[in-house]
């Protein structure tokens, strides 16, 4: 998956929340949390340990960032 907004940027410098936002912008649809995590993991080339180490912070960011909305059943979209 390529994210147009991050062309030419070092992926190691991107946050999970930035990548999640761009994925949802490009997809233009609601995504289940686990599917979103897999897409972020693949884009940032994170292993399981790296993803797990950042999971709590990411979920917190997702809940407090006003750009995202929980639509129930563990599905997320953009406002």
C-alpha positions as CSV (number, residue, x, y, z in Angstrom):
1,X,0.0,0.0,0.0
2,X,1.3,3.4,-0.9
3,X,0.1,6.6,0.9
4,X,0.4,9.6,-1.3
5,X,0.7,12.1,1.6
6,X,3.9,10.5,2.8
7,X,5.7,10.2,-0.6
8,X,9.4,10.8,-0.1
9,X,9.2,10.7,3.7
10,X,11.1,8.4,6.0
11,X,8.5,5.9,7.3
12,X,10.5,5.5,10.5
13,X,9.6,9.1,11.4
14,X,5.8,8.6,11.0
15,X,3.5,8.0,13.9
16,X,0.8,5.3,13.9
17,X,-1.9,7.9,14.2
18,X,-0.7,9.8,11.1
19,X,-0.6,6.6,9.1
20,X,-4.1,5.6,10.3
21,X,-5.5,8.9,9.3
22,X,-4.0,8.8,5.8
23,X,-5.2,5.2,5.4
24,X,-8.8,6.2,6.3
25,X,-8.6,9.3,4.0
26,X,-7.5,7.2,1.0
27,X,-9.8,4.3,1.7
28,X,-12.7,6.7,2.3
29,X,-14.6,4.1,4.3
30,X,-15.0,2.6,7.8
31,X,-12.3,0.1,8.8
32,X,-12.3,-2.5,11.6
33,X,-9.6,-1.8,14.2
34,X,-7.7,-5.0,13.6
35,X,-7.7,-4.5,9.8
36,X,-6.4,-0.9,10.4
37,X,-3.6,-2.2,12.6
38,X,-2.5,-4.7,10.0
39,X,-2.4,-2.0,7.3
40,X,-0.4,0.3,9.6
41,X,2.0,-2.6,10.5
42,X,2.6,-3.4,6.8
43,X,3.1,0.2,5.8
44,X,5.5,1.0,8.6
45,X,7.1,-2.5,8.3
46,X,6.7,-3.2,12.1
47,X,7.2,-6.5,13.7
48,X,4.7,-7.9,16.3
49,X,6.8,-6.7,19.2
50,X,7.1,-3.1,17.8
51,X,3.4,-3.0,17.1
52,X,2.5,-4.3,20.6
53,X,4.8,-1.8,22.3
54,X,2.9,1.0,20.6
55,X,-0.6,-0.4,20.7
56,X,-1.8,1.2,24.0
57,X,-0.6,4.7,22.9
58,X,-2.1,4.3,19.5
59,X,-5.5,3.3,20.8
60,X,-5.5,6.2,23.3
61,X,-4.5,8.6,20.4
62,X,-7.3,7.2,18.3
63,X,-9.9,7.9,21.0
64,X,-8.8,11.4,21.8
65,X,-7.9,12.6,18.3
66,X,-11.0,14.5,17.1
67,X,-10.5,13.4,13.5
68,X,-11.5,9.9,14.3
69,X,-14.9,8.4,15.3
70,X,-15.7,5.0,16.7
71,X,-18.7,3.6,14.9
72,X,-19.2,0.6,17.2
73,X,-18.3,-3.0,16.7
74,X,-14.6,-2.0,16.8
75,X,-15.0,0.0,13.5
76,X,-13.4,3.4,13.0
77,X,-13.9,6.1,10.5
78,X,-13.2,9.8,10.0
79,X,-15.5,12.6,11.1
